[in-house]
């Protein structure tokens, strides 16, 4: 028996760098995991295979998180496969960067829908199961961009800041049912999302990070594992940074 034995989780964006690490951590701790993904079927299936080969339980579900139907499909998969739902990790996210004065409405909307409205859809769809669980955990993967802003990321930083406000309200509304709601705000983490940054930009970013390295997906996953477990039952409504000291 491990820390999350018998718990059922949904991780969105499980085909991406951070989502994969979170899903692996939860599965290794004994949780059954619904691996939500958008387009990367091969990556999601490879992750499902590696989790099950290690003795864990996982199903991969293609579901567009920016739609109500996608959220409903993820919750249905959890209930059908594992009989309930305890832990929701809202991790799927995109960037559509550009200076604000030239930012296209389509890029604003895409980032809002994928990074913020997705949380509305999935927590609404999951709320009955979570409240019934009397254990529930919601963990929203935000970003330091939502705290400090970032040139070229008006849409992204607004969505991530919105996620933080939503986290605090949900924490208050769900507290009486023992459901905790927290946000994790990563700094610069080495994944596909940051892979396209040039060497010069990366070097400049690192100058601002006291711990002087990019974060790894595992750094974020370790905090999510803690927040998903019993040891974090008295923590709710918090925004916790995993950023090497970038924002303090
Ligand atoms: P990533 O490797 O690019 O992965 C993004 C994930 O989101 C993929 O699994 C992708 O699925 C999924 N996704 C995107 N749009 C979707 C949609 N409409 N429906 C369903 N899934 C969708 O990014 P990452 O670096 O792991 O980022 C994960 C989260 O951490 C994001 O919310 C991001 O904003 C946040 N974050 C990252 C950093 C960083 O430095 N990397 C820093 C702060 C915060 P498919 O590939 O299958 O389409």
PDB file of C-alpha atoms and ligand atoms in Angstrom:
ATOM      1  CA  UNK A   1       0.000   0.000   0.000  1.00  0.00           C
ATOM      2  CA  UNK A   2       1.403   3.371  -1.029  1.00  0.00           C
ATOM      3  CA  UNK A   3       0.355   6.946  -0.306  1.00  0.00           C
ATOM      4  CA  UNK A   4      -2.316   7.207  -3.016  1.00  0.00           C
ATOM      5  CA  UNK A   5      -3.558   3.621  -3.205  1.00  0.00           C
ATOM      6  CA  UNK A   6      -7.270   3.624  -4.062  1.00  0.00           C
ATOM      7  CA  UNK A   7      -7.248   7.249  -5.232  1.00  0.00           C
ATOM      8  CA  UNK A   8      -8.308   8.102  -8.778  1.00  0.00           C
ATOM      9  CA  UNK A   9      -6.680  11.024 -10.624  1.00  0.00           C
ATOM     10  CA  UNK A  10      -7.149  12.944 -13.845  1.00  0.00           C
ATOM     11  CA  UNK A  11      -4.048  14.670 -15.235  1.00  0.00           C
ATOM     12  CA  UNK A  12      -4.657  16.903 -18.258  1.00  0.00           C
ATOM     13  CA  UNK A  13      -1.792  17.522 -20.659  1.00  0.00           C
ATOM     14  CA  UNK A  14      -0.284  14.177 -19.680  1.00  0.00           C
ATOM     15  CA  UNK A  15       1.400  13.901 -23.090  1.00  0.00           C
ATOM     16  CA  UNK A  16       3.514  16.988 -22.297  1.00  0.00           C
ATOM     17  CA  UNK A  17       6.671  17.330 -20.238  1.00  0.00           C
ATOM     18  CA  UNK A  18       5.246  18.397 -16.876  1.00  0.00           C
ATOM     19  CA  UNK A  19       2.023  16.388 -17.176  1.00  0.00           C
ATOM     20  CA  UNK A  20       3.905  13.183 -17.890  1.00  0.00           C
ATOM     21  CA  UNK A  21       6.077  13.627 -14.792  1.00  0.00           C
ATOM     22  CA  UNK A  22       3.006  14.360 -12.635  1.00  0.00           C
ATOM     23  CA  UNK A  23       1.121  11.336 -13.976  1.00  0.00           C
ATOM     24  CA  UNK A  24       4.114   9.052 -13.356  1.00  0.00           C
ATOM     25  CA  UNK A  25       4.506  10.323  -9.781  1.00  0.00           C
ATOM     26  CA  UNK A  26       0.832   9.811  -8.944  1.00  0.00           C
ATOM     27  CA  UNK A  27       0.775   6.359 -10.554  1.00  0.00           C
ATOM     28  CA  UNK A  28       3.965   5.305  -8.761  1.00  0.00           C
ATOM     29  CA  UNK A  29       2.304   6.377  -5.503  1.00  0.00           C
ATOM     30  CA  UNK A  30      -0.582   3.997  -6.219  1.00  0.00           C
ATOM     31  CA  UNK A  31      -3.200   6.246  -7.841  1.00  0.00           C
ATOM     32  CA  UNK A  32      -5.131   5.098 -10.907  1.00  0.00           C
ATOM     33  CA  UNK A  33      -4.648   7.831 -13.484  1.00  0.00           C
ATOM     34  CA  UNK A  34      -6.672   9.108 -16.434  1.00  0.00           C
ATOM     35  CA  UNK A  35      -4.100  10.530 -18.835  1.00  0.00           C
ATOM     36  CA  UNK A  36      -5.770  13.405 -20.695  1.00  0.00           C
ATOM     37  CA  UNK A  37      -4.145  14.559 -23.921  1.00  0.00           C
ATOM     38  CA  UNK A  38      -4.909  16.627 -26.996  1.00  0.00           C
ATOM     39  CA  UNK A  39      -3.124  15.544 -30.173  1.00  0.00           C
ATOM     40  CA  UNK A  40      -0.107  13.481 -29.088  1.00  0.00           C
ATOM     41  CA  UNK A  41      -1.629   9.996 -29.095  1.00  0.00           C
ATOM     42  CA  UNK A  42       1.727   8.225 -29.381  1.00  0.00           C
ATOM     43  CA  UNK A  43       3.189   9.992 -26.337  1.00  0.00           C
ATOM     44  CA  UNK A  44       0.065   9.367 -24.259  1.00  0.00           C
ATOM     45  CA  UNK A  45      -0.052   5.680 -25.211  1.00  0.00           C
ATOM     46  CA  UNK A  46       3.678   5.276 -24.502  1.00  0.00           C
ATOM     47  CA  UNK A  47       3.134   6.771 -21.059  1.00  0.00           C
ATOM     48  CA  UNK A  48       0.172   4.484 -20.399  1.00  0.00           C
ATOM     49  CA  UNK A  49       2.275   1.499 -21.391  1.00  0.00           C
ATOM     50  CA  UNK A  50       5.216   2.487 -19.201  1.00  0.00           C
ATOM     51  CA  UNK A  51       2.932   3.056 -16.185  1.00  0.00           C
ATOM     52  CA  UNK A  52       1.159  -0.284 -16.586  1.00  0.00           C
ATOM     53  CA  UNK A  53       4.452  -2.107 -17.163  1.00  0.00           C
ATOM     54  CA  UNK A  54       5.598  -0.773 -13.782  1.00  0.00           C
ATOM     55  CA  UNK A  55       2.472  -2.231 -12.188  1.00  0.00           C
ATOM     56  CA  UNK A  56       0.419   0.975 -12.187  1.00  0.00           C
ATOM     57  CA  UNK A  57      -3.049   1.696 -13.540  1.00  0.00           C
ATOM     58  CA  UNK A  58      -3.708   4.204 -16.315  1.00  0.00           C
ATOM     59  CA  UNK A  59      -5.968   4.894 -19.277  1.00  0.00           C
ATOM     60  CA  UNK A  60      -5.228   7.471 -21.983  1.00  0.00           C
ATOM     61  CA  UNK A  61      -8.127   9.665 -23.106  1.00  0.00           C
ATOM     62  CA  UNK A  62      -8.041  12.128 -25.977  1.00  0.00           C
ATOM     63  CA  UNK A  63     -10.114  15.122 -24.890  1.00  0.00           C
ATOM     64  CA  UNK A  64      -9.993  18.789 -25.838  1.00  0.00           C
ATOM     65  CA  UNK A  65      -9.901  20.568 -22.460  1.00  0.00           C
ATOM     66  CA  UNK A  66     -11.206  23.787 -23.993  1.00  0.00           C
ATOM     67  CA  UNK A  67     -14.645  22.172 -24.431  1.00  0.00           C
ATOM     68  CA  UNK A  68     -17.325  20.970 -22.016  1.00  0.00           C
ATOM     69  CA  UNK A  69     -17.486  17.689 -23.939  1.00  0.00           C
ATOM     70  CA  UNK A  70     -13.761  17.112 -23.376  1.00  0.00           C
ATOM     71  CA  UNK A  71     -14.115  17.654 -19.636  1.00  0.00           C
ATOM     72  CA  UNK A  72     -17.121  15.346 -19.458  1.00  0.00           C
ATOM     73  CA  UNK A  73     -15.201  12.627 -21.319  1.00  0.00           C
ATOM     74  CA  UNK A  74     -12.330  12.763 -18.815  1.00  0.00           C
ATOM     75  CA  UNK A  75     -14.645  12.472 -15.800  1.00  0.00           C
ATOM     76  CA  UNK A  76     -16.628   9.672 -17.447  1.00  0.00           C
ATOM     77  CA  UNK A  77     -13.398   7.778 -18.139  1.00  0.00           C
ATOM     78  CA  UNK A  78     -12.401   8.029 -14.453  1.00  0.00           C
ATOM     79  CA  UNK A  79     -15.791   6.823 -13.216  1.00  0.00           C
ATOM     80  CA  UNK A  80     -16.130   4.065 -15.841  1.00  0.00           C
ATOM     81  CA  UNK A  81     -12.602   2.710 -15.394  1.00  0.00           C
ATOM     82  CA  UNK A  82     -12.045   3.229 -11.670  1.00  0.00           C
ATOM     83  CA  UNK A  83     -15.425   3.973 -10.060  1.00  0.00           C
ATOM     84  CA  UNK A  84     -14.869   7.561  -8.882  1.00  0.00           C
ATOM     85  CA  UNK A  85     -12.562  10.557  -8.829  1.00  0.00           C
ATOM     86  CA  UNK A  86     -10.416  12.104  -6.077  1.00  0.00           C
ATOM     87  CA  UNK A  87      -7.665  14.197  -7.673  1.00  0.00           C
ATOM     88  CA  UNK A  88      -7.820  16.622 -10.617  1.00  0.00           C
ATOM     89  CA  UNK A  89      -4.644  18.164 -12.020  1.00  0.00           C
ATOM     90  CA  UNK A  90      -5.375  20.988 -14.462  1.00  0.00           C
ATOM     91  CA  UNK A  91      -2.083  21.018 -16.344  1.00  0.00           C
ATOM     92  CA  UNK A  92      -2.875  21.294 -20.075  1.00  0.00           C
ATOM     93  CA  UNK A  93      -1.733  24.613 -21.463  1.00  0.00           C
ATOM     94  CA  UNK A  94      -0.519  26.453 -24.541  1.00  0.00           C
ATOM     95  CA  UNK A  95       1.263  29.675 -25.408  1.00  0.00           C
ATOM     96  CA  UNK A  96       0.469  32.023 -28.320  1.00  0.00           C
ATOM     97  CA  UNK A  97       3.007  34.749 -27.626  1.00  0.00           C
ATOM     98  CA  UNK A  98       3.134  38.217 -29.172  1.00  0.00           C
ATOM     99  CA  UNK A  99       3.345  41.825 -28.082  1.00  0.00           C
ATOM    100  CA  UNK A 100      -0.003  43.039 -26.790  1.00  0.00           C
ATOM    101  CA  UNK A 101      -0.546  45.787 -29.384  1.00  0.00           C
ATOM    102  CA  UNK A 102      -0.384  43.226 -32.196  1.00  0.00           C
ATOM    103  CA  UNK A 103      -2.014  40.324 -30.362  1.00  0.00           C
ATOM    104  CA  UNK A 104      -4.722  38.682 -32.459  1.00  0.00           C
ATOM    105  CA  UNK A 105      -8.089  38.013 -30.844  1.00  0.00           C
ATOM    106  CA  UNK A 106      -7.803  34.364 -31.905  1.00  0.00           C
ATOM    107  CA  UNK A 107      -4.550  34.021 -29.928  1.00  0.00           C
ATOM    108  CA  UNK A 108      -6.118  35.674 -26.896  1.00  0.00           C
ATOM    109  CA  UNK A 109      -9.131  33.358 -27.063  1.00  0.00           C
ATOM    110  CA  UNK A 110      -7.140  30.170 -27.672  1.00  0.00           C
ATOM    111  CA  UNK A 111      -4.976  30.754 -24.600  1.00  0.00           C
ATOM    112  CA  UNK A 112      -7.933  31.765 -22.414  1.00  0.00           C
ATOM    113  CA  UNK A 113      -9.985  28.760 -23.487  1.00  0.00           C
ATOM    114  CA  UNK A 114      -7.194  26.194 -23.114  1.00  0.00           C
ATOM    115  CA  UNK A 115      -5.519  27.543 -19.989  1.00  0.00           C
ATOM    116  CA  UNK A 116      -8.404  29.048 -17.984  1.00  0.00           C
ATOM    117  CA  UNK A 117     -11.851  28.079 -19.240  1.00  0.00           C
ATOM    118  CA  UNK A 118     -10.629  24.475 -19.209  1.00  0.00           C
ATOM    119  CA  UNK A 119     -10.442  24.684 -15.412  1.00  0.00           C
ATOM    120  CA  UNK A 120     -14.036  25.911 -15.260  1.00  0.00           C
ATOM    121  CA  UNK A 121     -15.176  23.033 -17.464  1.00  0.00           C
ATOM    122  CA  UNK A 122     -13.241  20.259 -15.749  1.00  0.00           C
ATOM    123  CA  UNK A 123     -13.894  21.271 -12.138  1.00  0.00           C
ATOM    124  CA  UNK A 124     -17.604  21.715 -12.937  1.00  0.00           C
ATOM    125  CA  UNK A 125     -17.739  18.286 -14.534  1.00  0.00           C
ATOM    126  CA  UNK A 126     -15.743  16.733 -11.669  1.00  0.00           C
ATOM    127  CA  UNK A 127     -17.278  18.564  -8.725  1.00  0.00           C
ATOM    128  CA  UNK A 128     -19.966  16.036  -7.831  1.00  0.00           C
ATOM    129  CA  UNK A 129     -17.407  13.213  -7.702  1.00  0.00           C
ATOM    130  CA  UNK A 130     -14.897  15.339  -5.795  1.00  0.00           C
ATOM    131  CA  UNK A 131     -17.403  16.458  -3.168  1.00  0.00           C
ATOM    132  CA  UNK A 132     -18.618  12.898  -2.764  1.00  0.00           C
ATOM    133  CA  UNK A 133     -15.036  11.736  -2.266  1.00  0.00           C
ATOM    134  CA  UNK A 134     -14.658  13.866   0.907  1.00  0.00           C
ATOM    135  CA  UNK A 135     -10.957  13.846   0.100  1.00  0.00           C
ATOM    136  CA  UNK A 136     -10.768  15.670  -3.194  1.00  0.00           C
ATOM    137  CA  UNK A 137      -7.731  17.531  -4.425  1.00  0.00           C
ATOM    138  CA  UNK A 138      -7.665  20.087  -7.235  1.00  0.00           C
ATOM    139  CA  UNK A 139      -4.219  21.245  -8.339  1.00  0.00           C
ATOM    140  CA  UNK A 140      -3.980  23.948 -10.981  1.00  0.00           C
ATOM    141  CA  UNK A 141      -0.707  24.377 -12.841  1.00  0.00           C
ATOM    142  CA  UNK A 142      -0.352  28.143 -13.180  1.00  0.00           C
ATOM    143  CA  UNK A 143       2.914  30.014 -13.916  1.00  0.00           C
ATOM    144  CA  UNK A 144       5.119  32.723 -12.459  1.00  0.00           C
ATOM    145  CA  UNK A 145       3.997  34.721 -15.527  1.00  0.00           C
ATOM    146  CA  UNK A 146       0.661  35.099 -13.725  1.00  0.00           C
ATOM    147  CA  UNK A 147       2.466  36.694 -10.772  1.00  0.00           C
ATOM    148  CA  UNK A 148       5.060  38.909 -12.449  1.00  0.00           C
ATOM    149  CA  UNK A 149       3.787  39.364 -16.027  1.00  0.00           C
ATOM    150  CA  UNK A 150       5.992  38.659 -19.015  1.00  0.00           C
ATOM    151  CA  UNK A 151       6.608  40.679 -22.160  1.00  0.00           C
ATOM    152  CA  UNK A 152       4.835  38.990 -25.075  1.00  0.00           C
ATOM    153  CA  UNK A 153       2.545  36.948 -22.843  1.00  0.00           C
ATOM    154  CA  UNK A 154      -0.456  39.190 -22.098  1.00  0.00           C
ATOM    155  CA  UNK A 155      -2.873  36.359 -22.889  1.00  0.00           C
ATOM    156  CA  UNK A 156      -0.891  33.695 -21.020  1.00  0.00           C
ATOM    157  CA  UNK A 157      -0.179  35.776 -17.908  1.00  0.00           C
ATOM    158  CA  UNK A 158      -3.837  36.916 -17.732  1.00  0.00           C
ATOM    159  CA  UNK A 159      -5.043  33.304 -17.985  1.00  0.00           C
ATOM    160  CA  UNK A 160      -2.599  32.125 -15.313  1.00  0.00           C
ATOM    161  CA  UNK A 161      -3.496  35.014 -12.977  1.00  0.00           C
ATOM    162  CA  UNK A 162      -7.158  34.140 -13.542  1.00  0.00           C
ATOM    163  CA  UNK A 163      -6.395  30.588 -12.579  1.00  0.00           C
ATOM    164  CA  UNK A 164      -4.960  31.832  -9.275  1.00  0.00           C
ATOM    165  CA  UNK A 165      -8.125  33.801  -8.402  1.00  0.00           C
ATOM    166  CA  UNK A 166     -10.265  30.826  -9.364  1.00  0.00           C
ATOM    167  CA  UNK A 167      -8.112  28.583  -7.153  1.00  0.00           C
ATOM    168  CA  UNK A 168      -8.780  30.762  -4.097  1.00  0.00           C
ATOM    169  CA  UNK A 169     -12.536  30.939  -4.661  1.00  0.00           C
ATOM    170  CA  UNK A 170     -12.833  27.196  -5.254  1.00  0.00           C
ATOM    171  CA  UNK A 171     -10.760  26.581  -2.120  1.00  0.00           C
ATOM    172  CA  UNK A 172     -13.296  28.583  -0.098  1.00  0.00           C
ATOM    173  CA  UNK A 173     -16.367  27.018  -1.743  1.00  0.00           C
ATOM    174  CA  UNK A 174     -15.154  23.412  -1.432  1.00  0.00           C
ATOM    175  CA  UNK A 175     -13.481  23.580   1.994  1.00  0.00           C
ATOM    176  CA  UNK A 176     -16.494  22.366   3.964  1.00  0.00           C
ATOM    177  CA  UNK A 177     -16.402  19.125   1.936  1.00  0.00           C
ATOM    178  CA  UNK A 178     -12.696  18.548   2.672  1.00  0.00           C
ATOM    179  CA  UNK A 179     -11.713  19.247  -0.935  1.00  0.00           C
ATOM    180  CA  UNK A 180      -8.510  21.293  -1.154  1.00  0.00           C
ATOM    181  CA  UNK A 181      -7.692  23.512  -4.132  1.00  0.00           C
ATOM    182  CA  UNK A 182      -4.184  24.820  -4.727  1.00  0.00           C
ATOM    183  CA  UNK A 183      -2.137  26.233  -7.581  1.00  0.00           C
ATOM    184  CA  UNK A 184       1.458  25.484  -8.472  1.00  0.00           C
ATOM    185  CA  UNK A 185       3.356  28.250 -10.256  1.00  0.00           C
ATOM    186  CA  UNK A 186       6.392  26.908 -12.115  1.00  0.00           C
ATOM    187  CA  UNK A 187       9.195  29.151 -13.315  1.00  0.00           C
ATOM    188  CA  UNK A 188      11.258  28.070 -16.329  1.00  0.00           C
ATOM    189  CA  UNK A 189      10.950  24.303 -16.678  1.00  0.00           C
ATOM    190  CA  UNK A 190      12.741  22.308 -19.386  1.00  0.00           C
ATOM    191  CA  UNK A 191       9.946  20.985 -21.662  1.00  0.00           C
ATOM    192  CA  UNK A 192       8.806  21.458 -25.261  1.00  0.00           C
ATOM    193  CA  UNK A 193       7.134  24.689 -24.170  1.00  0.00           C
ATOM    194  CA  UNK A 194      10.525  26.253 -23.379  1.00  0.00           C
ATOM    195  CA  UNK A 195      12.585  24.285 -25.959  1.00  0.00           C
ATOM    196  CA  UNK A 196      12.093  26.908 -28.665  1.00  0.00           C
ATOM    197  CA  UNK A 197      13.710  29.686 -26.591  1.00  0.00           C
ATOM    198  CA  UNK A 198      17.096  30.655 -28.043  1.00  0.00           C
ATOM    199  CA  UNK A 199      20.345  30.066 -26.124  1.00  0.00           C
ATOM    200  CA  UNK A 200      20.791  33.791 -25.542  1.00  0.00           C
ATOM    201  CA  UNK A 201      17.289  34.186 -24.061  1.00  0.00           C
ATOM    202  CA  UNK A 202      17.832  31.126 -21.864  1.00  0.00           C
ATOM    203  CA  UNK A 203      21.132  32.522 -20.577  1.00  0.00           C
ATOM    204  CA  UNK A 204      19.428  35.826 -19.759  1.00  0.00           C
ATOM    205  CA  UNK A 205      16.598  34.040 -17.974  1.00  0.00           C
ATOM    206  CA  UNK A 206      19.034  32.008 -15.915  1.00  0.00           C
ATOM    207  CA  UNK A 207      20.704  35.183 -14.684  1.00  0.00           C
ATOM    208  CA  UNK A 208      17.425  35.940 -12.870  1.00  0.00           C
ATOM    209  CA  UNK A 209      17.146  32.518 -11.219  1.00  0.00           C
ATOM    210  CA  UNK A 210      19.003  32.374  -7.875  1.00  0.00           C
ATOM    211  CA  UNK A 211      19.359  28.576  -8.090  1.00  0.00           C
ATOM    212  CA  UNK A 212      20.925  29.130 -11.552  1.00  0.00           C
ATOM    213  CA  UNK A 213      19.353  26.248 -13.428  1.00  0.00           C
ATOM    214  CA  UNK A 214      16.202  25.534 -15.391  1.00  0.00           C
ATOM    215  CA  UNK A 215      13.681  23.480 -13.463  1.00  0.00           C
ATOM    216  CA  UNK A 216      12.887  19.900 -14.425  1.00  0.00           C
ATOM    217  CA  UNK A 217       9.357  18.460 -14.774  1.00  0.00           C
ATOM    218  CA  UNK A 218      10.172  16.299 -11.747  1.00  0.00           C
ATOM    219  CA  UNK A 219      10.558  19.455  -9.609  1.00  0.00           C
ATOM    220  CA  UNK A 220       6.917  20.326 -10.334  1.00  0.00           C
ATOM    221  CA  UNK A 221       5.697  16.727 -10.040  1.00  0.00           C
ATOM    222  CA  UNK A 222       7.200  16.313  -6.557  1.00  0.00           C
ATOM    223  CA  UNK A 223       5.153  19.253  -5.246  1.00  0.00           C
ATOM    224  CA  UNK A 224       1.981  17.953  -6.924  1.00  0.00           C
ATOM    225  CA  UNK A 225       2.517  14.550  -5.323  1.00  0.00           C
ATOM    226  CA  UNK A 226       2.807  16.194  -1.916  1.00  0.00           C
ATOM    227  CA  UNK A 227      -0.309  18.347  -2.458  1.00  0.00           C
ATOM    228  CA  UNK A 228      -2.276  15.296  -3.647  1.00  0.00           C
ATOM    229  CA  UNK A 229      -1.456  13.315  -0.521  1.00  0.00           C
ATOM    230  CA  UNK A 230      -2.683  13.155   3.066  1.00  0.00           C
ATOM    231  CA  UNK A 231       0.267  15.215   4.333  1.00  0.00           C
ATOM    232  CA  UNK A 232      -1.183  18.306   2.587  1.00  0.00           C
ATOM    233  CA  UNK A 233      -4.717  18.035   3.986  1.00  0.00           C
ATOM    234  CA  UNK A 234      -4.422  21.382   5.863  1.00  0.00           C
ATOM    235  CA  UNK A 235      -3.181  23.353   2.832  1.00  0.00           C
ATOM    236  CA  UNK A 236      -5.752  25.039   0.601  1.00  0.00           C
ATOM    237  CA  UNK A 237      -6.096  28.185  -1.503  1.00  0.00           C
ATOM    238  CA  UNK A 238      -2.339  28.534  -1.900  1.00  0.00           C
ATOM    239  CA  UNK A 239      -0.189  29.496  -4.866  1.00  0.00           C
ATOM    240  CA  UNK A 240       3.118  27.691  -4.449  1.00  0.00           C
ATOM    241  CA  UNK A 241       6.042  28.549  -6.709  1.00  0.00           C
ATOM    242  CA  UNK A 242       8.536  26.059  -8.110  1.00  0.00           C
ATOM    243  CA  UNK A 243      10.873  28.561  -9.721  1.00  0.00           C
ATOM    244  CA  UNK A 244      14.372  28.338  -8.270  1.00  0.00           C
ATOM    245  CA  UNK A 245      13.748  31.592  -6.404  1.00  0.00           C
ATOM    246  CA  UNK A 246      12.875  33.640  -9.510  1.00  0.00           C
ATOM    247  CA  UNK A 247       9.985  35.452  -7.794  1.00  0.00           C
ATOM    248  CA  UNK A 248      10.355  36.296  -4.103  1.00  0.00           C
TER     249      UNK A 248
HETATM  250  P1  LIG B   1       4.000  20.969 -23.070  1.00  0.00           P
HETATM  251  O1  LIG B   1       5.105  19.966 -22.951  1.00  0.00           O
HETATM  252  O2  LIG B   1       3.893  21.825 -24.271  1.00  0.00           O
HETATM  253  O3  LIG B   1       2.614  20.174 -22.843  1.00  0.00           O
HETATM  254  C1  LIG B   1       1.370  20.793 -22.986  1.00  0.00           C
HETATM  255  C2  LIG B   1       0.285  19.755 -22.792  1.00  0.00           C
HETATM  256  O4  LIG B   1      -1.000  20.375 -22.898  1.00  0.00           O
HETATM  257  C3  LIG B   1       0.330  18.638 -23.841  1.00  0.00           C
HETATM  258  O5  LIG B   1       0.076  17.402 -23.214  1.00  0.00           O
HETATM  259  C4  LIG B   1      -0.838  18.990 -24.756  1.00  0.00           C
HETATM  260  O6  LIG B   1      -1.430  17.842 -25.366  1.00  0.00           O
HETATM  261  C5  LIG B   1      -1.800  19.576 -23.768  1.00  0.00           C
HETATM  262  N1  LIG B   1      -2.815  20.403 -24.434  1.00  0.00           N
HETATM  263  C6  LIG B   1      -2.646  21.581 -25.074  1.00  0.00           C
HETATM  264  N2  LIG B   1      -3.818  22.010 -25.571  1.00  0.00           N
HETATM  265  C7  LIG B   1      -4.760  21.077 -25.229  1.00  0.00           C
HETATM  266  C8  LIG B   1      -6.156  20.942 -25.438  1.00  0.00           C
HETATM  267  N3  LIG B   1      -6.871  21.878 -26.097  1.00  0.00           N
HETATM  268  N4  LIG B   1      -6.789  19.847 -24.962  1.00  0.00           N
HETATM  269  C9  LIG B   1      -6.101  18.892 -24.280  1.00  0.00           C
HETATM  270  N5  LIG B   1      -4.770  18.966 -24.029  1.00  0.00           N
HETATM  271  C10 LIG B   1      -4.108  20.048 -24.510  1.00  0.00           C
HETATM  272  O7  LIG B   1       4.000  21.980 -21.839  1.00  0.00           O
HETATM  273  P2  LIG B   1       4.558  21.852 -20.352  1.00  0.00           P
HETATM  274  O8  LIG B   1       5.777  22.669 -20.266  1.00  0.00           O
HETATM  275  O9  LIG B   1       4.560  20.448 -19.900  1.00  0.00           O
HETATM  276  O10 LIG B   1       3.414  22.675 -19.594  1.00  0.00           O
HETATM  277  C11 LIG B   1       2.437  22.088 -18.751  1.00  0.00           C
HETATM  278  C12 LIG B   1       1.769  23.205 -17.953  1.00  0.00           C
HETATM  279  O11 LIG B   1       2.750  23.884 -17.175  1.00  0.00           O
HETATM  280  C13 LIG B   1       1.095  24.273 -18.817  1.00  0.00           C
HETATM  281  O12 LIG B   1      -0.128  24.672 -18.236  1.00  0.00           O
HETATM  282  C14 LIG B   1       2.083  25.413 -18.779  1.00  0.00           C
HETATM  283  O13 LIG B   1       1.455  26.662 -18.982  1.00  0.00           O
HETATM  284  C15 LIG B   1       2.648  25.276 -17.386  1.00  0.00           C
HETATM  285  N6  LIG B   1       3.946  25.906 -17.214  1.00  0.00           N
HETATM  286  C16 LIG B   1       5.036  25.486 -17.911  1.00  0.00           C
HETATM  287  C17 LIG B   1       6.256  26.129 -17.723  1.00  0.00           C
HETATM  288  C18 LIG B   1       7.507  25.730 -18.453  1.00  0.00           C
HETATM  289  O14 LIG B   1       8.528  26.417 -18.286  1.00  0.00           O
HETATM  290  N7  LIG B   1       7.529  24.658 -19.215  1.00  0.00           N
HETATM  291  C19 LIG B   1       6.346  27.188 -16.825  1.00  0.00           C
HETATM  292  C20 LIG B   1       5.213  27.581 -16.136  1.00  0.00           C
HETATM  293  C21 LIG B   1       4.023  26.929 -16.325  1.00  0.00           C
HETATM  294  P3  LIG B   1      -1.047  17.335 -26.852  1.00  0.00           P
HETATM  295  O15 LIG B   1       0.412  17.544 -27.063  1.00  0.00           O
HETATM  296  O16 LIG B   1      -1.457  15.895 -26.791  1.00  0.00           O
HETATM  297  O17 LIG B   1      -1.908  18.145 -27.794  1.00  0.00           O
END
